[in-house]
């Protein structure tokens, strides 16, 4: 299985040269540390930054430089800082090529729930609704099962939805999946040491998998 950094490394391979990319809170923020060499991308943070770099080394943090998850970050040469209204103007105008988000649940139709668990205090949806409604392409970085061992890839979401039929690809600790237009998860790659049968057992939604699914290289 992959750890959180392994998930981020695999997702970083999906980033193409010239992309503008928004990184959500949680595992997605780790992607900034694994941008492939020679790939020129601009990372956008929804609180108002273009040109986000990797996390700072210990002792080099600047408390005035944070991402949407309030983690300290670095900036790259040519970066730009602005207000959140400008940031969401970019998002809503579909200037972002790829959004990478965490999720609590994803349905086999590509619905996503990632902002609220009923009964638990939450400040609000944040930028997630704007991102899923406006992004050209969305990849979810998530754990395959919850703490109780129950699948988070479901026939339909049980938690309040953030967006409907918007997720294209998912990377978990077990594998890489496409969400098919007709519904269902297509297994593209297995995590190192994980069998197709293990992935089937951990997936509640409809899963399509060949017998010879390749093992991912991270």
mmCIF file of C-alpha atoms in Angstrom:
data_model
loop_
_atom_site.group_PDB
_atom_site.id
_atom_site.type_symbol
_atom_site.label_atom_id
_atom_site.label_comp_id
_atom_site.label_asym_id
_atom_site.label_seq_id
_atom_site.Cartn_x
_atom_site.Cartn_y
_atom_site.Cartn_z
ATOM 1 C CA UNK A 1 0.000 0.000 0.000
ATOM 2 C CA UNK A 2 0.995 3.619 -0.457
ATOM 3 C CA UNK A 3 1.324 6.130 2.346
ATOM 4 C CA UNK A 4 0.114 9.716 1.931
ATOM 5 C CA UNK A 5 3.385 10.779 0.320
ATOM 6 C CA UNK A 6 3.137 7.857 -2.105
ATOM 7 C CA UNK A 7 -0.346 8.975 -3.150
ATOM 8 C CA UNK A 8 0.979 12.512 -3.713
ATOM 9 C CA UNK A 9 3.948 11.231 -5.744
ATOM 10 C CA UNK A 10 1.681 9.226 -8.038
ATOM 11 C CA UNK A 11 -0.686 12.142 -8.574
ATOM 12 C CA UNK A 12 2.257 14.417 -9.418
ATOM 13 C CA UNK A 13 2.796 12.265 -12.527
ATOM 14 C CA UNK A 14 -0.587 13.465 -13.836
ATOM 15 C CA UNK A 15 0.578 17.090 -13.953
ATOM 16 C CA UNK A 16 1.523 18.294 -17.427
ATOM 17 C CA UNK A 17 3.938 21.042 -18.443
ATOM 18 C CA UNK A 18 2.276 24.455 -18.464
ATOM 19 C CA UNK A 19 -0.611 23.501 -16.170
ATOM 20 C CA UNK A 20 -2.162 25.817 -13.602
ATOM 21 C CA UNK A 21 -2.984 23.535 -10.652
ATOM 22 C CA UNK A 22 -5.012 24.065 -7.479
ATOM 23 C CA UNK A 23 -4.100 21.905 -4.485
ATOM 24 C CA UNK A 24 -6.775 21.214 -1.877
ATOM 25 C CA UNK A 25 -6.296 20.673 1.852
ATOM 26 C CA UNK A 26 -4.734 17.434 3.161
ATOM 27 C CA UNK A 27 -2.919 14.931 0.943
ATOM 28 C CA UNK A 28 -3.115 17.227 -2.138
ATOM 29 C CA UNK A 29 -0.817 19.811 -0.511
ATOM 30 C CA UNK A 30 1.972 17.180 -0.528
ATOM 31 C CA UNK A 31 1.924 17.125 -4.345
ATOM 32 C CA UNK A 32 3.899 20.408 -4.306
ATOM 33 C CA UNK A 33 6.928 18.434 -3.077
ATOM 34 C CA UNK A 34 6.917 15.989 -6.001
ATOM 35 C CA UNK A 35 6.545 18.004 -9.208
ATOM 36 C CA UNK A 36 8.645 16.097 -11.805
ATOM 37 C CA UNK A 37 11.887 17.693 -12.951
ATOM 38 C CA UNK A 38 11.540 19.603 -16.195
ATOM 39 C CA UNK A 39 7.790 20.088 -15.729
ATOM 40 C CA UNK A 40 6.935 23.777 -15.453
ATOM 41 C CA UNK A 41 3.650 24.284 -13.577
ATOM 42 C CA UNK A 42 2.075 27.096 -11.587
ATOM 43 C CA UNK A 43 0.468 26.016 -8.312
ATOM 44 C CA UNK A 44 -2.469 28.123 -7.153
ATOM 45 C CA UNK A 45 -3.636 28.398 -3.552
ATOM 46 C CA UNK A 46 -7.240 29.563 -3.226
ATOM 47 C CA UNK A 47 -6.418 32.004 -0.409
ATOM 48 C CA UNK A 48 -4.579 34.138 -2.992
ATOM 49 C CA UNK A 49 -1.287 32.876 -4.394
ATOM 50 C CA UNK A 50 0.102 31.876 -7.778
ATOM 51 C CA UNK A 51 3.538 30.269 -7.804
ATOM 52 C CA UNK A 52 3.449 28.145 -4.649
ATOM 53 C CA UNK A 53 6.583 26.102 -3.999
ATOM 54 C CA UNK A 54 7.310 23.074 -1.795
ATOM 55 C CA UNK A 55 7.001 23.122 1.976
ATOM 56 C CA UNK A 56 9.816 25.029 3.751
ATOM 57 C CA UNK A 57 12.557 23.284 5.678
ATOM 58 C CA UNK A 58 12.345 23.437 9.455
ATOM 59 C CA UNK A 59 13.535 26.822 10.683
ATOM 60 C CA UNK A 60 12.886 28.532 7.345
ATOM 61 C CA UNK A 61 9.119 28.968 7.750
ATOM 62 C CA UNK A 62 7.516 32.377 7.162
ATOM 63 C CA UNK A 63 4.234 32.605 9.141
ATOM 64 C CA UNK A 64 2.922 35.172 6.640
ATOM 65 C CA UNK A 65 3.117 32.644 3.790
ATOM 66 C CA UNK A 66 0.426 29.973 4.123
ATOM 67 C CA UNK A 67 -1.739 27.810 1.878
ATOM 68 C CA UNK A 68 -5.500 27.264 2.093
ATOM 69 C CA UNK A 69 -4.940 24.743 4.889
ATOM 70 C CA UNK A 70 -2.947 27.310 6.921
ATOM 71 C CA UNK A 71 0.309 25.380 6.441
ATOM 72 C CA UNK A 72 3.482 27.402 5.902
ATOM 73 C CA UNK A 73 4.716 27.281 2.307
ATOM 74 C CA UNK A 74 7.351 28.742 0.016
ATOM 75 C CA UNK A 75 6.980 30.888 -3.075
ATOM 76 C CA UNK A 76 8.841 30.545 -6.366
ATOM 77 C CA UNK A 77 10.447 33.333 -8.442
ATOM 78 C CA UNK A 78 7.701 35.234 -10.254
ATOM 79 C CA UNK A 79 4.993 34.303 -7.762
ATOM 80 C CA UNK A 80 2.051 36.629 -7.178
ATOM 81 C CA UNK A 81 -0.012 37.301 -4.046
ATOM 82 C CA UNK A 82 -3.548 38.730 -4.210
ATOM 83 C CA UNK A 83 -6.892 38.661 -2.422
ATOM 84 C CA UNK A 84 -9.273 35.698 -2.321
ATOM 85 C CA UNK A 85 -11.809 37.479 -4.559
ATOM 86 C CA UNK A 86 -9.232 37.521 -7.366
ATOM 87 C CA UNK A 87 -8.375 33.897 -6.609
ATOM 88 C CA UNK A 88 -11.967 32.728 -6.915
ATOM 89 C CA UNK A 89 -12.384 34.840 -10.037
ATOM 90 C CA UNK A 90 -9.627 32.686 -11.594
ATOM 91 C CA UNK A 91 -11.321 29.503 -10.400
ATOM 92 C CA UNK A 92 -14.824 30.451 -11.565
ATOM 93 C CA UNK A 93 -13.489 31.644 -14.927
ATOM 94 C CA UNK A 94 -12.012 28.133 -15.452
ATOM 95 C CA UNK A 95 -8.406 29.335 -15.568
ATOM 96 C CA UNK A 96 -7.321 26.297 -13.520
ATOM 97 C CA UNK A 97 -6.331 23.268 -15.623
ATOM 98 C CA UNK A 98 -6.311 20.717 -12.811
ATOM 99 C CA UNK A 99 -7.726 20.592 -9.291
ATOM 100 C CA UNK A 100 -6.497 17.987 -6.783
ATOM 101 C CA UNK A 101 -8.853 17.464 -3.842
ATOM 102 C CA UNK A 102 -9.268 15.218 -0.848
ATOM 103 C CA UNK A 103 -12.591 13.449 -0.277
ATOM 104 C CA UNK A 104 -14.594 11.622 2.360
ATOM 105 C CA UNK A 105 -16.583 9.732 -0.283
ATOM 106 C CA UNK A 106 -16.736 9.410 -4.077
ATOM 107 C CA UNK A 107 -19.592 7.684 -5.905
ATOM 108 C CA UNK A 108 -19.327 5.499 -8.991
ATOM 109 C CA UNK A 109 -21.027 8.348 -10.902
ATOM 110 C CA UNK A 110 -18.259 10.800 -9.988
ATOM 111 C CA UNK A 111 -20.128 12.606 -7.185
ATOM 112 C CA UNK A 112 -17.942 13.869 -4.350
ATOM 113 C CA UNK A 113 -18.604 14.508 -0.647
ATOM 114 C CA UNK A 114 -15.708 16.246 1.068
ATOM 115 C CA UNK A 115 -16.919 19.041 3.303
ATOM 116 C CA UNK A 116 -19.290 17.936 6.052
ATOM 117 C CA UNK A 117 -20.113 15.071 8.388
ATOM 118 C CA UNK A 118 -23.611 15.658 9.834
ATOM 119 C CA UNK A 119 -23.510 16.390 13.560
ATOM 120 C CA UNK A 120 -19.914 17.624 13.527
ATOM 121 C CA UNK A 121 -19.072 21.310 13.646
ATOM 122 C CA UNK A 122 -17.860 22.755 10.363
ATOM 123 C CA UNK A 123 -17.050 26.380 9.506
ATOM 124 C CA UNK A 124 -18.418 26.084 5.977
ATOM 125 C CA UNK A 125 -17.826 24.492 2.601
ATOM 126 C CA UNK A 126 -14.852 26.715 1.837
ATOM 127 C CA UNK A 127 -13.729 26.755 -1.780
ATOM 128 C CA UNK A 128 -14.556 23.146 -2.582
ATOM 129 C CA UNK A 129 -17.906 23.842 -4.260
ATOM 130 C CA UNK A 130 -16.407 26.478 -6.564
ATOM 131 C CA UNK A 131 -13.521 24.187 -7.461
ATOM 132 C CA UNK A 132 -15.626 21.154 -8.356
ATOM 133 C CA UNK A 133 -18.100 23.292 -10.316
ATOM 134 C CA UNK A 134 -15.440 25.093 -12.347
ATOM 135 C CA UNK A 135 -12.359 22.893 -12.786
ATOM 136 C CA UNK A 136 -11.585 21.405 -16.193
ATOM 137 C CA UNK A 137 -10.202 18.256 -14.578
ATOM 138 C CA UNK A 138 -10.401 16.958 -10.997
ATOM 139 C CA UNK A 139 -8.306 14.233 -9.381
ATOM 140 C CA UNK A 140 -9.168 12.997 -5.894
ATOM 141 C CA UNK A 141 -6.441 12.008 -3.422
ATOM 142 C CA UNK A 142 -7.983 9.924 -0.639
ATOM 143 C CA UNK A 143 -7.776 6.902 1.614
ATOM 144 C CA UNK A 144 -9.650 3.947 0.097
ATOM 145 C CA UNK A 145 -11.387 3.015 3.348
ATOM 146 C CA UNK A 146 -12.371 4.919 6.484
ATOM 147 C CA UNK A 147 -11.153 4.275 10.027
ATOM 148 C CA UNK A 148 -13.789 1.549 10.437
ATOM 149 C CA UNK A 149 -12.474 -0.235 7.346
ATOM 150 C CA UNK A 150 -15.517 0.716 5.239
ATOM 151 C CA UNK A 151 -15.110 1.614 1.580
ATOM 152 C CA UNK A 152 -15.124 5.285 0.558
ATOM 153 C CA UNK A 153 -15.632 4.408 -3.135
ATOM 154 C CA UNK A 154 -19.378 3.871 -3.113
ATOM 155 C CA UNK A 155 -22.419 3.210 -5.331
ATOM 156 C CA UNK A 156 -23.696 6.589 -4.079
ATOM 157 C CA UNK A 157 -22.444 9.053 -1.468
ATOM 158 C CA UNK A 158 -24.066 9.001 1.977
ATOM 159 C CA UNK A 159 -22.662 12.359 3.128
ATOM 160 C CA UNK A 160 -23.780 15.813 1.889
ATOM 161 C CA UNK A 161 -22.522 16.340 -1.653
ATOM 162 C CA UNK A 162 -19.974 18.924 -2.721
ATOM 163 C CA UNK A 163 -20.424 18.296 -6.442
ATOM 164 C CA UNK A 164 -22.186 15.961 -8.876
ATOM 165 C CA UNK A 165 -20.615 13.918 -11.704
ATOM 166 C CA UNK A 166 -17.402 15.928 -11.600
ATOM 167 C CA UNK A 167 -14.613 13.531 -10.572
ATOM 168 C CA UNK A 168 -12.471 12.069 -13.360
ATOM 169 C CA UNK A 169 -9.733 10.146 -11.528
ATOM 170 C CA UNK A 170 -8.986 8.866 -8.020
ATOM 171 C CA UNK A 171 -5.689 7.825 -6.427
ATOM 172 C CA UNK A 172 -5.810 5.904 -3.135
ATOM 173 C CA UNK A 173 -3.331 3.845 -1.140
ATOM 174 C CA UNK A 174 -4.522 0.817 -3.154
ATOM 175 C CA UNK A 175 -4.549 2.041 -6.738
ATOM 176 C CA UNK A 176 -5.400 4.462 -9.522
ATOM 177 C CA UNK A 177 -8.978 4.594 -10.831
ATOM 178 C CA UNK A 178 -10.847 6.312 -13.637
ATOM 179 C CA UNK A 179 -14.492 7.209 -13.096
ATOM 180 C CA UNK A 180 -16.262 5.938 -16.220
ATOM 181 C CA UNK A 181 -18.796 8.170 -18.033
ATOM 182 C CA UNK A 182 -21.402 5.400 -17.772
ATOM 183 C CA UNK A 183 -20.658 4.911 -14.063
ATOM 184 C CA UNK A 184 -18.262 2.682 -12.171
ATOM 185 C CA UNK A 185 -14.588 2.686 -11.221
ATOM 186 C CA UNK A 186 -12.007 1.402 -13.709
ATOM 187 C CA UNK A 187 -8.836 0.114 -12.030
ATOM 188 C CA UNK A 188 -5.828 1.390 -14.002
ATOM 189 C CA UNK A 189 -2.912 0.566 -11.685
ATOM 190 C CA UNK A 190 -2.382 -1.405 -8.485
ATOM 191 C CA UNK A 191 -0.273 -0.120 -5.598
ATOM 192 C CA UNK A 192 2.916 -2.145 -5.060
ATOM 193 C CA UNK A 193 2.124 -5.484 -3.408
ATOM 194 C CA UNK A 194 -1.662 -5.057 -3.613
ATOM 195 C CA UNK A 195 -3.753 -7.611 -5.540
ATOM 196 C CA UNK A 196 -6.809 -6.938 -7.691
ATOM 197 C CA UNK A 197 -8.826 -9.137 -5.330
ATOM 198 C CA UNK A 198 -7.860 -6.986 -2.319
ATOM 199 C CA UNK A 199 -8.986 -3.895 -4.196
ATOM 200 C CA UNK A 200 -12.307 -5.523 -5.143
ATOM 201 C CA UNK A 201 -12.996 -6.340 -1.486
ATOM 202 C CA UNK A 202 -12.245 -2.747 -0.433
ATOM 203 C CA UNK A 203 -14.470 -1.153 -3.101
ATOM 204 C CA UNK A 204 -18.217 -0.945 -2.488
ATOM 205 C CA UNK A 205 -18.992 0.725 -5.822
ATOM 206 C CA UNK A 206 -18.980 -1.023 -9.196
ATOM 207 C CA UNK A 207 -15.387 -1.909 -10.089
ATOM 208 C CA UNK A 208 -14.051 -2.874 -13.509
ATOM 209 C CA UNK A 209 -10.614 -4.493 -13.507
ATOM 210 C CA UNK A 210 -8.633 -6.649 -15.918
ATOM 211 C CA UNK A 211 -6.781 -9.678 -14.586
ATOM 212 C CA UNK A 212 -3.421 -8.183 -15.595
ATOM 213 C CA UNK A 213 -3.710 -4.682 -14.082
ATOM 214 C CA UNK A 214 -0.148 -3.291 -13.928
ATOM 215 C CA UNK A 215 1.574 -2.363 -10.684
ATOM 216 C CA UNK A 216 2.219 1.363 -10.423
ATOM 217 C CA UNK A 217 5.700 2.817 -10.401
ATOM 218 C CA UNK A 218 6.074 5.558 -7.797
#
